[in-house]
Amino acid sequence: MDCSVIPLSHPGPHPLSLISTTDFFYPSVDDPFTQGQIGACNVLSDMYALGVHEVHNVLMILGASRDMDPKSRDIVTRKMIEGFTDLCGRAGVDVTGGQTVMNPWPIIGGTAMSVCAPSDFIMPTGAVPGDVLILTKPLGTQIAVNVNEWRQQEDKTNWNKAQGVITLEEAFEAYDKCCESMTRLNKNAAKLMHKYHAHGATDVTGFGILGHSNNLAQNQKNKVQFNIHTLPIIKKMVEIDKVFKRWRLEEGFSAETSGGLLVILPAQDAQNFCRELEELDGKPCWIVGDVIEAKQNNMAKIMENKRILEI
Amino acid sequence: MDCSVIPLSHPGPHPLSLISTTDFFYPSVDDPFTQGQIGACNVLSDMYALGVHEVHNVLMILGASRDMDPKSRDIVTRKMIEGFTDLCGRAGVDVTGGQTVMNPWPIIGGTAMSVCAPSDFIMPTGAVPGDVLILTKPLGTQIAVNVNEWRQQEDKTNWNKAQGVITLEEAFEAYDKCCESMTRLNKNAAKLMHKYHAHGATDVTGFGILGHSNNLAQNQKNKVQFNIHTLPIIKKMVEIDKVFKRWRLEEGFSAETSGGLLVILPAQDAQNFCRELEELDGKPCWIVGDVIEAKQNNMAKIMENKRILEI
């Protein structure tokens, strides 16, 4: 479960729940404005995974880096705040408070919360055999971020090794794609979950697609297994992983930052969901798996004959 | 304002608001369990300052210290979590989630939230001339924490200097008092704010009693001035501040951690509020100031002939 869901008992005929989540981490991209956007996108993503597309409040969690000179620190911190606020604005929610500390490392993140009626959210527990799985963003963001770091390091060992399979131009292209992906809100996907009868969702972050799929499978009320047959991956990231053998991307373990939603949908709704989301976001999404009846425990697996889509 | 207050628009005749706050910091006491309690007490205190005594959800914000050896880190982190959870339990709220990172310094705190009807909270804006100010915990916590650190430092310069005015026994006593105070919930005070017609409150933390009083005065709708005539202070802390000249405690600037509520009440309710709170908490509270009509801008001041109460 990506969020806390607390049923409220208030007078009146309308039951309400308080839904909330908190998430923060350390910067991973060069540009502090983009980093602020990623921090906001990432914390909102947990709400969207429940189909909650109206977030009522966001509080910011911020660490200003003690190890920067004061002038750089002021600029970087201000830009991170601007990026965070910008993306929350695009999501239709104000940042109304928060807490800032001085810390050796910079920190960015927040808490998002929403008060919802039963029809406002979709518990991630309703998968049935015959459903399919849709992924709304490509995998490989962490690897693209790493390649971008290597490029700028004084010690060129990793960058030289990477250049065996990737050109400078391709590294820039992968980095651009991952930044676009990490700053894209899953809000439209959350809205369409309602329209197309989704049976639940999760967002793909620190545990990789297999880790999050497994959690999602184990959450289900029915006996179901998730068979993942397709992995959409940012171009060249598979080759990088093959050279460095560090992330186990093709096995589904590579961590993502502010990743896509993995949505469970009835098969007959899947094409329309994808078509409409692509119209709204201007970016592709993919049917990546099937829901079948579980023979034993609920689980997810990546099929041996899986297809890699280079994005 | 200590919290965000977001009016919600849900169907039905009962207006509701989402009230939330986030707060986190670095440990300041020896015992990690106590530190966890202080972290929880501190974040809940912002809710209590609004008279919100039923908190619906808490998410924990935690940093495990990278600089500790793994075994100590595990113990310290677990104890901090236990202390945090323990105090939230005593406040009647579950900790339902959160986020943990590895950080050079340990971090403890959280986000608290509540969904409230108009009668559940008291906006801190209603002071009128004739009201008085009540403080529910003594001042001087940060100084007592510092003295306790000096005692344990290898470099005895500060501790030797302190011993000019404080004995070892008195230092322990001050430290015990400040830990008791920092881990005491302001929940009963929040409840009594409703019973005794409070016109608003704030909690006294990082800006000291004068900083927070000033903020509170400036929040008021009427033209009011807060005259603080009494400063209840942990025993010996005034002498320490006189020797070290570092905190400006008597001028109202010394920061507090998880401090008391400063409550605005009609004068005729003040004695009963204090008596009932002392019965419930087993600890004294004090009438520390008067609300008078402001001649110019709303502000708070500490009277020249103020009284220091050693606690």
XYZ file of C-alpha atoms in Angstrom:
622
model
C 0.000 0.000 0.000
C 1.468 3.327 -1.047
C -0.567 5.502 1.340
C -2.212 5.490 4.752
C -6.006 5.299 4.543
C -7.747 6.341 7.766
C -11.548 6.045 7.934
C -13.035 9.093 9.669
C -16.155 9.117 11.806
C -17.852 12.463 11.377
C -21.495 13.277 11.746
C -23.522 12.986 8.570
C -24.383 10.381 5.988
C -21.182 10.669 3.936
C -18.280 8.454 5.024
C -14.849 9.992 4.458
C -11.257 8.766 4.667
C -8.038 10.673 5.251
C -5.411 9.505 2.756
C -1.786 10.542 3.184
C 1.787 9.722 2.293
C 5.243 11.095 2.957
C 8.386 10.712 0.893
C 11.746 12.477 0.728
C 15.226 11.706 -0.532
C 18.485 13.200 -1.711
C 18.980 14.989 -5.024
C 20.005 12.875 -7.995
C 19.926 15.334 -10.909
C 22.045 18.381 -11.745
C 19.373 21.046 -11.867
C 17.813 22.021 -8.501
C 14.553 23.254 -10.093
C 14.103 19.868 -11.808
C 15.040 18.165 -8.551
C 12.289 20.070 -6.736
C 9.827 18.976 -9.410
C 10.912 15.354 -9.043
C 10.480 15.560 -5.253
C 6.918 16.828 -5.651
C 6.061 14.409 -8.463
C 7.358 11.513 -6.388
C 5.316 12.275 -3.280
C 2.126 12.930 -5.284
C 2.615 9.675 -7.168
C 1.666 7.610 -4.107
C -1.685 9.408 -3.997
C -2.273 8.886 -7.725
C -1.558 5.163 -7.297
C -4.762 5.015 -5.220
C -6.674 6.871 -7.926
C -6.724 9.987 -5.712
C -6.405 12.820 -8.192
C -7.537 15.696 -6.008
C -4.850 16.299 -3.372
C -5.936 18.774 -0.691
C -2.657 19.752 0.929
C 1.097 19.355 0.587
C 3.720 20.152 3.243
C 7.330 20.405 2.070
C 10.267 18.598 3.706
C 13.538 20.323 2.938
C 17.170 20.097 3.952
C 19.549 22.896 2.975
C 23.075 21.558 2.501
C 25.468 22.643 5.218
C 28.385 21.593 3.004
C 27.688 24.169 0.271
C 28.988 27.717 0.390
C 26.160 30.011 1.618
C 25.569 31.678 -1.762
C 25.268 28.408 -3.692
C 23.145 26.966 -0.909
C 20.693 29.878 -1.115
C 20.336 29.567 -4.879
C 20.041 25.772 -4.883
C 17.550 25.733 -2.012
C 15.416 28.468 -3.572
C 15.382 26.678 -6.928
C 14.411 23.372 -5.298
C 11.516 25.105 -3.531
C 10.436 26.753 -6.790
C 10.486 23.436 -8.649
C 8.559 21.703 -5.894
C 5.951 24.460 -5.737
C 5.711 24.627 -9.523
C 4.864 20.968 -9.875
C 2.373 21.019 -7.017
C 0.748 23.993 -8.748
C 0.454 21.967 -11.942
C -1.148 19.214 -9.855
C -3.683 21.772 -8.585
C -2.555 21.818 -4.948
C -0.881 24.522 -2.865
C 2.149 23.889 -0.677
C 0.921 25.396 2.590
C 3.793 24.700 4.961
C 6.630 22.408 5.813
C 9.898 22.206 7.683
C 13.436 23.113 6.655
C 16.621 22.028 8.416
C 20.322 22.465 7.768
C 21.754 19.061 6.905
C 25.078 17.783 5.566
C 23.205 16.555 2.468
C 20.351 18.402 0.758
C 16.897 16.814 1.201
C 13.709 17.289 -0.809
C 10.264 15.765 -0.382
C 6.982 16.250 1.367
C 3.734 14.961 2.750
C 0.591 14.858 0.599
C -2.905 14.379 1.954
C -6.477 14.228 0.759
C -9.900 13.718 2.319
C -11.849 11.284 0.162
C -15.264 9.755 -0.249
C -15.331 6.029 -1.078
C -15.768 6.796 -4.780
C -12.654 9.040 -4.814
C -10.123 6.240 -4.376
C -9.520 2.693 -5.541
C -8.078 0.229 -3.045
C -5.289 -1.782 -4.727
C -6.889 -5.140 -3.979
C -9.352 -5.974 -6.752
C -7.375 -7.830 -9.458
C -9.167 -10.738 -11.155
C -7.857 -13.279 -13.663
C -8.294 -11.798 -17.134
C -7.088 -8.332 -16.099
C -3.950 -6.834 -17.608
C -1.190 -4.622 -16.225
C -0.354 -1.220 -17.703
C 2.843 0.734 -17.022
C 2.717 4.504 -17.584
C 6.436 5.400 -17.661
C 9.544 3.589 -18.917
C 12.066 1.882 -16.606
C 15.773 2.655 -16.251
C 15.702 6.129 -14.652
C 18.281 5.331 -11.990
C 20.756 3.990 -14.542
C 20.339 7.060 -16.765
C 20.983 9.286 -13.743
C 24.128 7.316 -12.914
C 25.475 7.548 -16.457
C 24.947 11.305 -16.323
C 26.941 11.480 -13.071
C 29.811 9.405 -14.477
C 30.090 11.769 -17.408
C 30.867 14.639 -15.035
C 33.153 12.810 -12.593
C 36.862 13.536 -12.577
C 37.582 9.827 -12.390
C 36.594 8.690 -15.884
C 36.734 4.913 -15.228
C 32.964 4.390 -15.289
C 32.340 6.840 -18.102
C 35.030 5.265 -20.284
C 33.565 1.819 -19.623
C 30.053 3.098 -20.464
C 31.259 4.551 -23.749
C 31.783 1.007 -24.967
C 28.004 0.862 -25.466
C 26.694 4.444 -25.345
C 27.659 7.667 -27.110
C 27.689 11.073 -25.454
C 24.624 11.996 -27.482
C 22.758 8.860 -26.401
C 23.673 9.527 -22.748
C 22.193 13.032 -23.007
C 19.095 11.665 -24.700
C 18.591 9.034 -21.966
C 19.060 11.669 -19.270
C 16.520 13.983 -20.916
C 14.025 11.141 -21.167
C 14.443 10.161 -17.542
C 14.082 13.791 -16.351
C 10.927 14.212 -18.420
C 9.593 10.980 -16.966
C 10.496 11.759 -13.337
C 8.779 15.171 -13.535
C 5.607 13.953 -15.271
C 2.606 13.728 -12.940
C 0.675 10.467 -12.838
C -2.459 12.556 -12.325
C -4.101 11.834 -15.675
C -3.474 8.124 -15.164
C -5.147 8.398 -11.734
C -8.225 10.030 -13.302
C -8.466 7.418 -16.041
C -8.259 4.609 -13.476
C -11.816 5.600 -12.492
C -13.109 5.933 -16.049
C -11.719 2.566 -17.123
C -12.673 0.495 -14.052
C -9.168 -0.096 -12.652
C -8.898 -2.800 -10.003
C -5.918 -1.167 -8.285
C -2.444 0.234 -8.934
C 0.938 0.945 -7.410
C 3.750 3.246 -8.416
C 7.116 1.814 -9.367
C 9.926 3.279 -7.258
C 12.673 1.944 -4.979
C 11.974 -1.786 -5.239
C 11.917 -1.946 -9.055
C 9.043 -3.208 -11.149
C 9.235 -6.757 -9.805
C 9.377 -5.674 -6.166
C 6.355 -3.412 -6.515
C 4.455 -5.934 -8.670
C 5.034 -8.572 -6.036
C 3.742 -6.283 -3.275
C 0.718 -5.453 -5.383
C 0.029 -9.132 -6.125
C 0.262 -10.026 -2.446
C -2.262 -7.265 -1.638
C -4.977 -8.828 -3.784
C -8.071 -10.445 -2.295
C -8.321 -13.036 -5.085
C -5.757 -15.737 -5.834
C -3.861 -14.066 -8.666
C -0.461 -14.123 -10.296
C 0.967 -11.253 -12.334
C 2.881 -12.353 -15.426
C 5.004 -9.500 -16.768
C 5.728 -10.065 -20.441
C 7.023 -6.644 -21.534
C 9.634 -4.262 -20.108
C 9.640 -0.743 -21.647
C 13.125 0.613 -20.906
C 14.913 3.856 -21.715
C 17.145 3.277 -24.734
C 20.633 1.878 -24.059
C 20.022 1.253 -20.357
C 19.871 -2.512 -20.867
C 23.306 -2.450 -22.492
C 24.718 -0.332 -19.668
C 23.362 -2.790 -17.115
C 24.863 -5.696 -19.067
C 28.311 -4.074 -18.907
C 28.172 -2.980 -15.245
C 26.047 -5.856 -13.836
C 24.849 -3.635 -11.020
C 21.082 -3.064 -11.176
C 19.498 -6.297 -12.498
C 17.205 -4.188 -14.659
C 15.942 -7.026 -16.867
C 15.155 -9.053 -13.763
C 12.931 -6.193 -12.539
C 15.021 -5.041 -9.576
C 16.405 -1.685 -10.715
C 15.101 1.141 -8.512
C 13.151 3.935 -10.171
C 12.635 7.515 -8.988
C 9.180 8.999 -9.478
C 8.308 6.063 -11.738
C 5.118 5.166 -13.554
C 1.893 3.714 -12.257
C 1.432 -0.012 -12.703
C -2.345 -0.207 -13.181
C -4.549 -3.313 -13.038
C -7.376 -3.030 -15.615
C -9.963 -5.301 -17.245
C -8.454 -6.421 -20.581
C -11.311 -4.856 -22.577
C -10.551 -1.402 -21.113
C -6.792 -1.491 -21.624
C -6.519 -0.194 -25.175
C -8.826 2.739 -24.488
C -6.997 3.621 -21.270
C -3.679 3.668 -23.128
C -5.032 5.660 -26.063
C -6.620 8.324 -23.868
C -3.611 8.619 -21.534
C -1.305 9.028 -24.512
C -3.546 11.810 -25.811
C -3.538 13.599 -22.444
C 0.140 13.157 -21.526
C 1.621 13.117 -25.028
C 3.676 10.085 -24.005
C 3.228 6.370 -24.586
C 2.229 3.780 -22.002
C 2.250 0.011 -22.369
C 0.389 -3.179 -21.568
C 3.141 -5.067 -19.742
C 1.493 -8.067 -18.106
C -1.417 -10.450 -17.584
C -3.297 -11.373 -14.449
C -3.889 -15.131 -14.211
C -5.203 -17.380 -11.481
C -2.497 -18.216 -8.910
C -1.773 -21.892 -8.376
C -0.140 -21.257 -5.005
C 0.752 -17.934 -3.390
C -0.016 -14.591 -4.952
C 3.106 -13.325 -6.693
C 4.493 -11.525 -9.725
C 7.000 -12.930 -12.163
C 8.813 -11.689 -15.190
C 8.310 -14.156 -18.056
C 11.376 -15.852 -19.458
C 10.456 -14.879 -23.001
C 9.773 -11.248 -21.982
C 9.986 -8.539 -24.602
C 12.277 -5.529 -24.078
C 10.916 -2.331 -25.656
C 13.583 0.322 -26.131
C 12.019 3.733 -25.531
C 0.077 29.915 12.617
C 1.388 26.523 13.719
C -0.597 24.400 11.232
C -2.082 24.462 7.758
C -5.867 24.747 7.788
C -7.485 23.743 4.481
C -11.272 24.107 4.142
C -12.739 21.086 2.335
C -15.739 21.137 0.059
C -17.530 17.846 0.439
C -21.186 17.124 -0.118
C -23.351 17.450 2.964
C -24.270 20.078 5.531
C -21.157 19.681 7.712
C -18.167 21.829 6.749
C -14.799 20.230 7.468
C -11.183 21.378 7.419
C -7.981 19.408 6.979
C -5.453 20.519 9.592
C -1.836 19.405 9.338
C 1.709 20.150 10.390
C 5.176 18.690 9.885
C 8.221 19.014 12.097
C 11.528 17.179 12.412
C 14.963 17.874 13.849
C 18.134 16.317 15.184
C 18.441 14.505 18.511
C 19.387 16.588 21.526
C 19.112 14.137 24.442
C 21.118 11.035 25.371
C 18.385 8.435 25.355
C 16.965 7.505 21.929
C 13.620 6.349 23.348
C 13.158 9.728 25.049
C 14.283 11.416 21.834
C 11.581 9.569 19.897
C 9.018 10.714 22.447
C 10.198 14.319 22.135
C 9.934 14.108 18.327
C 6.330 12.924 18.555
C 5.389 15.367 21.324
C 6.848 18.224 19.315
C 4.924 17.514 16.114
C 1.642 16.935 17.966
C 2.120 20.174 19.875
C 1.364 22.250 16.770
C -2.035 20.539 16.517
C -2.767 21.066 20.202
C -1.953 24.760 19.804
C -5.061 24.981 17.593
C -7.126 23.168 20.203
C -7.150 20.061 17.986
C -6.987 17.213 20.483
C -8.093 14.356 18.248
C -5.318 13.725 15.749
C -6.315 11.269 13.004
C -2.993 10.208 11.540
C 0.744 10.540 12.048
C 3.470 9.690 9.524
C 7.019 9.363 10.870
C 10.069 11.085 9.384
C 13.255 9.292 10.297
C 16.937 9.443 9.461
C 19.203 6.590 10.540
C 22.727 7.850 11.180
C 25.231 6.711 8.580
C 28.068 7.700 10.917
C 27.202 5.143 13.621
C 28.424 1.565 13.530
C 25.605 -0.642 12.179
C 24.826 -2.320 15.516
C 24.491 0.945 17.453
C 22.535 2.451 14.565
C 20.014 -0.405 14.648
C 19.494 -0.102 18.387
C 19.282 3.701 18.393
C 16.928 3.793 15.412
C 14.663 1.110 16.858
C 14.516 2.879 20.220
C 13.691 6.223 18.553
C 10.841 4.552 16.645
C 9.567 2.930 19.852
C 9.611 6.246 21.723
C 7.862 8.030 18.875
C 5.194 5.326 18.594
C 4.779 5.150 22.363
C 3.993 8.838 22.677
C 1.634 8.847 19.715
C -0.126 5.896 21.352
C -0.533 7.926 24.533
C -1.970 10.714 22.378
C -4.491 8.213 20.981
C -3.205 8.151 17.406
C -1.500 5.408 15.398
C 1.632 5.979 13.365
C 0.532 4.488 10.040
C 3.526 5.123 7.812
C 6.443 7.362 7.097
C 9.787 7.487 5.389
C 13.257 6.510 6.570
C 16.546 7.512 4.960
C 20.215 7.011 5.785
C 21.674 10.386 6.717
C 24.954 11.601 8.228
C 22.959 12.862 11.237
C 19.993 11.085 12.787
C 16.598 12.738 12.180
C 13.306 12.332 14.046
C 9.924 13.919 13.453
C 6.728 13.495 11.548
C 3.569 14.871 10.014
C 0.342 15.027 12.020
C -3.095 15.590 10.511
C -6.703 15.821 11.538
C -10.045 16.412 9.826
C -12.021 18.879 11.892
C -15.434 20.472 12.144
C -15.459 24.206 12.978
C -16.051 23.437 16.653
C -13.006 21.132 16.823
C -10.410 23.874 16.496
C -9.768 27.408 17.686
C -8.161 29.830 15.269
C -5.412 31.786 17.081
C -6.893 35.175 16.254
C -9.462 36.069 18.928
C -7.570 37.882 21.717
C -9.376 40.831 23.325
C -8.120 43.337 25.898
C -8.749 41.862 29.329
C -7.580 38.366 28.362
C -4.547 36.816 30.018
C -1.779 34.535 28.751
C -1.092 31.131 30.280
C 2.085 29.094 29.743
C 1.854 25.327 30.295
C 5.550 24.350 30.549
C 8.624 26.105 31.946
C 11.279 27.758 29.772
C 14.981 26.895 29.597
C 14.905 23.424 27.981
C 17.635 24.169 25.449
C 20.001 25.463 28.117
C 19.418 22.393 30.314
C 20.167 20.151 27.321
C 23.378 22.059 26.656
C 24.551 21.800 30.260
C 23.949 18.058 30.089
C 26.093 17.836 26.939
C 28.928 19.848 28.475
C 29.028 17.473 31.432
C 29.854 14.602 29.076
C 32.269 16.388 26.757
C 35.974 15.563 26.910
C 36.760 19.264 26.763
C 35.654 20.424 30.210
C 35.895 24.189 29.555
C 32.143 24.795 29.448
C 31.322 22.364 32.227
C 33.947 23.878 34.548
C 32.597 27.341 33.827
C 29.026 26.142 34.492
C 30.039 24.672 37.817
C 30.596 28.188 39.050
C 26.782 28.433 39.370
C 25.387 24.873 39.179
C 26.225 21.644 41.012
C 26.258 18.225 39.345
C 23.071 17.372 41.211
C 21.336 20.549 40.047
C 22.421 19.863 36.456
C 20.858 16.388 36.617
C 17.717 17.826 38.168
C 17.396 20.457 35.422
C 17.940 17.822 32.746
C 15.270 15.554 34.250
C 12.829 18.450 34.398
C 13.435 19.422 30.814
C 13.058 15.812 29.575
C 9.801 15.463 31.502
C 8.601 18.722 30.002
C 9.662 17.922 26.412
C 7.858 14.545 26.509
C 4.643 15.836 28.092
C 1.753 16.120 25.636
C -0.106 19.425 25.427
C -3.249 17.404 24.784
C -5.032 18.165 28.058
C -4.296 21.847 27.577
C -5.812 21.611 24.078
C -8.985 20.044 25.494
C -9.292 22.663 28.225
C -8.913 25.459 25.672
C -12.436 24.554 24.530
C -13.892 24.239 28.019
C -12.469 27.588 29.159
C -13.241 29.662 26.044
C -9.673 30.186 24.811
C -9.219 32.884 22.184
C -6.203 31.173 20.595
C -2.804 29.709 21.407
C 0.626 28.923 20.034
C 3.335 26.551 21.184
C 6.679 27.933 22.291
C 9.554 26.397 20.318
C 12.434 27.661 18.179
C 11.810 31.414 18.415
C 11.577 31.557 22.212
C 8.632 32.899 24.189
C 8.961 36.442 22.851
C 9.256 35.349 19.210
C 6.173 33.172 19.422
C 4.231 35.736 21.484
C 4.982 38.349 18.882
C 3.778 36.084 16.061
C 0.652 35.323 18.019
C -0.002 39.034 18.751
C 0.411 39.903 15.075
C -2.116 37.198 14.152
C -4.892 38.825 16.167
C -7.883 40.491 14.538
C -8.192 43.108 17.308
C -5.630 45.756 18.186
C -3.908 44.045 21.099
C -0.585 44.038 22.883
C 0.693 41.124 24.982
C 2.484 42.176 28.171
C 4.479 39.286 29.601
C 5.041 39.840 33.307
C 6.210 36.402 34.459
C 8.835 33.957 33.157
C 8.695 30.448 34.679
C 12.171 28.999 34.106
C 13.848 25.718 34.990
C 15.950 26.262 38.127
C 19.487 27.582 37.626
C 19.064 28.219 33.893
C 18.959 31.983 34.394
C 22.319 31.843 36.206
C 23.809 29.690 33.434
C 22.634 32.181 30.814
C 24.112 35.056 32.839
C 27.511 33.343 32.839
C 27.516 32.258 29.174
C 25.533 35.184 27.671
C 24.427 32.989 24.803
C 20.637 32.504 24.778
C 19.072 35.760 26.008
C 16.630 33.720 28.070
C 15.339 36.578 30.214
C 14.743 38.624 27.085
C 12.529 35.809 25.748
C 14.726 34.610 22.894
C 15.985 31.223 24.106
C 14.706 28.421 21.830
C 12.622 25.669 23.387
C 12.081 22.121 22.170
C 8.574 20.708 22.487
C 7.666 23.649 24.723
C 4.423 24.609 26.373
C 1.286 26.134 24.937
C 0.890 29.874 25.363
C -2.890 30.147 25.664
C -5.026 33.297 25.422
C -7.948 33.078 27.851
C -10.569 35.397 29.373
C -9.190 36.484 32.757
C -12.158 35.003 34.630
C -11.421 31.522 33.214
C -7.688 31.525 33.884
C -7.608 30.227 37.443
C -9.949 27.347 36.643
C -7.996 26.422 33.527
C -4.765 26.305 35.533
C -6.286 24.339 38.402
C -7.834 21.719 36.121
C -4.738 21.350 33.934
C -2.573 20.879 37.009
C -4.932 18.154 38.198
C -4.817 16.371 34.839
C -1.093 16.717 34.102
C 0.222 16.731 37.654
C 2.390 19.721 36.743
C 2.004 23.455 37.298
C 1.179 26.059 34.684
C 1.277 29.835 35.040
C -0.486 33.068 34.165
C 2.379 34.880 32.469
C 0.878 37.906 30.767
C -1.938 40.359 30.111
C -3.653 41.329 26.901
C -4.154 45.098 26.643
C -5.286 47.371 23.856
C -2.469 48.151 21.411
C -1.625 51.803 20.919
C 0.125 51.147 17.622
C 1.031 47.804 16.044
C 0.119 44.485 17.564
C 3.123 43.137 19.451
C 4.325 41.325 22.551
C 6.758 42.665 25.110
C 8.406 41.386 28.220
C 7.813 43.848 31.054
C 10.828 45.500 32.610
C 9.733 44.547 36.115
C 9.041 40.929 35.049
C 9.064 38.213 37.683
C 11.300 35.141 37.248
C 9.806 31.976 38.758
C 12.393 29.279 39.354
C 10.779 25.895 38.689
